[in-house]
Each structure stands twice: as structure tokens, then as C-alpha cells.
Short mmCIF file of C-alpha atoms in Angstrom, two decimals:
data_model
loop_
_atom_site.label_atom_id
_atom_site.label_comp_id
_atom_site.label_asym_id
_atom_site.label_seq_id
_atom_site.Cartn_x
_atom_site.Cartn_y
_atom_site.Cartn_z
CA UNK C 741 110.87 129.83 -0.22
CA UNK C 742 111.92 127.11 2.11
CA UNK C 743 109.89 127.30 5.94
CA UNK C 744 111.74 129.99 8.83
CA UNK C 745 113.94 128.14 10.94
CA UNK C 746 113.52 128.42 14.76
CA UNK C 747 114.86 127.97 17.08
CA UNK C 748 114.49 126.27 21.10
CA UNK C 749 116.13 127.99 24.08
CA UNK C 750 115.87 126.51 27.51
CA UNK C 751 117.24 127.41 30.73
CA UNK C 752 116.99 124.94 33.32
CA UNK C 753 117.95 124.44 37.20
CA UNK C 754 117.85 120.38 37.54
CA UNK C 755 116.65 119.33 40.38
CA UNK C 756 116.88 115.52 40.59
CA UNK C 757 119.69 114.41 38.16
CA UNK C 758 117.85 110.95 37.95
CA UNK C 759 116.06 111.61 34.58
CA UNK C 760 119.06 113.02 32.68
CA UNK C 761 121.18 110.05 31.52
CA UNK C 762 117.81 108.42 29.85
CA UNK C 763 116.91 111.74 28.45
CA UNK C 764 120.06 112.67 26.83
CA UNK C 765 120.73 109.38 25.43
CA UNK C 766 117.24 108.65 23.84
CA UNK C 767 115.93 112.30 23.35
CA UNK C 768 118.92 113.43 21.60
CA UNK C 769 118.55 110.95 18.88
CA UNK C 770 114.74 111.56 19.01
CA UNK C 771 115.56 115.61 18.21
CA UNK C 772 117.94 114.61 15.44
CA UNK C 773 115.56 111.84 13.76
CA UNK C 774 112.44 115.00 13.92
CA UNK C 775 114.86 117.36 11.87
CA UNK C 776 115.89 119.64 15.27
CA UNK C 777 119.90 119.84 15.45
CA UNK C 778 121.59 120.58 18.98
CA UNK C 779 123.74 124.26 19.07
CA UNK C 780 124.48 124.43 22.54
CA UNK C 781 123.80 121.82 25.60
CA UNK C 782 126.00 123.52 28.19
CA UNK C 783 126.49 124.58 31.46
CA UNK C 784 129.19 126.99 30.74
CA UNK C 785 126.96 130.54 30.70
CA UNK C 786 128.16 133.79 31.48
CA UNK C 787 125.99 136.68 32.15
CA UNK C 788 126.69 140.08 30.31
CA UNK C 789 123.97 141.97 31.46
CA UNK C 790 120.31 141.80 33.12
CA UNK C 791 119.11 141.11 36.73
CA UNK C 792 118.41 137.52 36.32
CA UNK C 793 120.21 134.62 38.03
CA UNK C 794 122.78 132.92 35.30
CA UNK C 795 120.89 129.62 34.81
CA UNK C 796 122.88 126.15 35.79
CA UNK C 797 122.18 125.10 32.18
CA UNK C 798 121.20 126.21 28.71
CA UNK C 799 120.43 124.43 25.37
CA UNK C 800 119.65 125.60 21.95
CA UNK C 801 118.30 123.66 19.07
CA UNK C 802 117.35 124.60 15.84
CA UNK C 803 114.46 123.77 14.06
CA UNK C 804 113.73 123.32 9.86
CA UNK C 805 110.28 125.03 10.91
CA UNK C 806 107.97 126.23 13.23
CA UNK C 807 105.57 122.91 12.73
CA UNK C 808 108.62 120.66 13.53
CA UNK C 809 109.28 122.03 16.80
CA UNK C 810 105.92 121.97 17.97
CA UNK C 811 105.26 118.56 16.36
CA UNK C 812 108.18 117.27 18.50
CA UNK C 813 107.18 118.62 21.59
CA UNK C 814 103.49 117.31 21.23
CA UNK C 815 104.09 113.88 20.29
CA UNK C 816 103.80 110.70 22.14
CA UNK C 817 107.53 109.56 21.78
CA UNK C 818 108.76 112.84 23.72
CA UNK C 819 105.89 112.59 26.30
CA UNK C 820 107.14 110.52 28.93
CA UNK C 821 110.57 112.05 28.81
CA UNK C 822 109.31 115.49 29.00
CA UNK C 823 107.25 114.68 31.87
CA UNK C 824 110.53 113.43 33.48
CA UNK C 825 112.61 116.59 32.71
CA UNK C 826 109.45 119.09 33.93
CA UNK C 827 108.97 116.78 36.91
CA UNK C 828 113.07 117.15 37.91
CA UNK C 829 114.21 120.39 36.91
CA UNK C 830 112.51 123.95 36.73
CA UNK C 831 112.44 124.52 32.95
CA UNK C 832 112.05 127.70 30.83
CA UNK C 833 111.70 126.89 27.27
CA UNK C 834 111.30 129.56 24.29
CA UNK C 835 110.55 128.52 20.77
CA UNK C 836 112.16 131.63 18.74
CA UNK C 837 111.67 132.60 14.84
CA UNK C 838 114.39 132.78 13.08
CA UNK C 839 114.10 136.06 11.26
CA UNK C 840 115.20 139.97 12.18
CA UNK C 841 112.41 141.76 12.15
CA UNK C 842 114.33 145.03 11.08
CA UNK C 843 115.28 143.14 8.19
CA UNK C 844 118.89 145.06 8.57
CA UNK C 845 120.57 141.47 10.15
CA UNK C 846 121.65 139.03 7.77
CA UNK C 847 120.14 135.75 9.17
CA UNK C 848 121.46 132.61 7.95
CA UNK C 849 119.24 129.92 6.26
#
């Protein structure tokens, strides 16, 4: 049985803009090359329900595994540039299994 996928979910209010050309061009690759593979990068949210403020932007990426995610996020490469990104936005980042635990929903593999 091949590992869960999961998957990240940020929100994120940038708050100096000066980081995110060097991010996007060098981090994206970086994602791609660790086995993550972008869903959504986007700024065009809508809120359904809840009390929360609709965040300026939202990004998914999936994830072969658990291990990859958190491999990416730890290492050395991604360092400096998440530094950047913490230092010039407020971030909210989730790292979600890919599984229904009702086991009702089909999840895809």
C-alpha cells in the first residue's frame, strides 16, 4: 500500500511583497523537485460560511507522504526562503492527511 498523500494549506496576508518574486520562482521548482505538486496558488477565495476574515491568499499542495512534506519544510534549501515568507507575510500553514476518516468518501490516490 503506497504512503497517504497530504496535503499543505496556507492562508496568508503578505505584508512586504519584496520576498515573493524570489520565492515563487525558486521555491516552486524546489516543491516540484521534493515530490509536492501545486493545486491552488490563488488569490481568488470566496467565503461560504464561518466568521473568519477571507484570507488575501491561499495555496494548496499535495504531498506523496507525510515524510515528504515535513522533509521539505525542514531542510536547508527551503530555510532561507521560508524565513523570508514568515518574516513578510502572516502565514497559517496546515499539513492535512489525505484520508476520510468515516471511510464513506471516496478519496483519490
Amino acid at each position: 500500500m503506497p504512503p497517504m498523500k497530504y496535503y499543505c494549506i496556507a492562508q496568508m496576508e503578505i505584508t512586504d511583497r519584496s520576498w515573493v518574486p524570489d520565492y515563487v520562482e525558486n521555491v516552486t521548482k524546489m516543491v516540484e523537485a521534493a515530490g509536492g505538486r501545486y493545486l491552488a496558488r490563488t488569490a481568488r477565495v470566496e467565503k461560504l460560511t464561518g466568521d473568519d476574515e477571507v484570507p488575501q491568499f491561499v495555496l494548496i499542495i499535495e504531498w506523496p507522504s507525510r515524510e515528504a512534506a515535513l522533509d521539505f519544510f525542514a531542510s536547508d534549501a527551503y530555510r532561507p526562503y521560508r524565513e523570508n515568507r514568515e518574516a513578510g507575510a502572516q502565514n497559517e500553514f496546515l499539513l492535512v492527511a489525505g484520508e476520510d476518516i468515516a471511510k464513506v468518501a471516496m478519496v483519490s490516490d
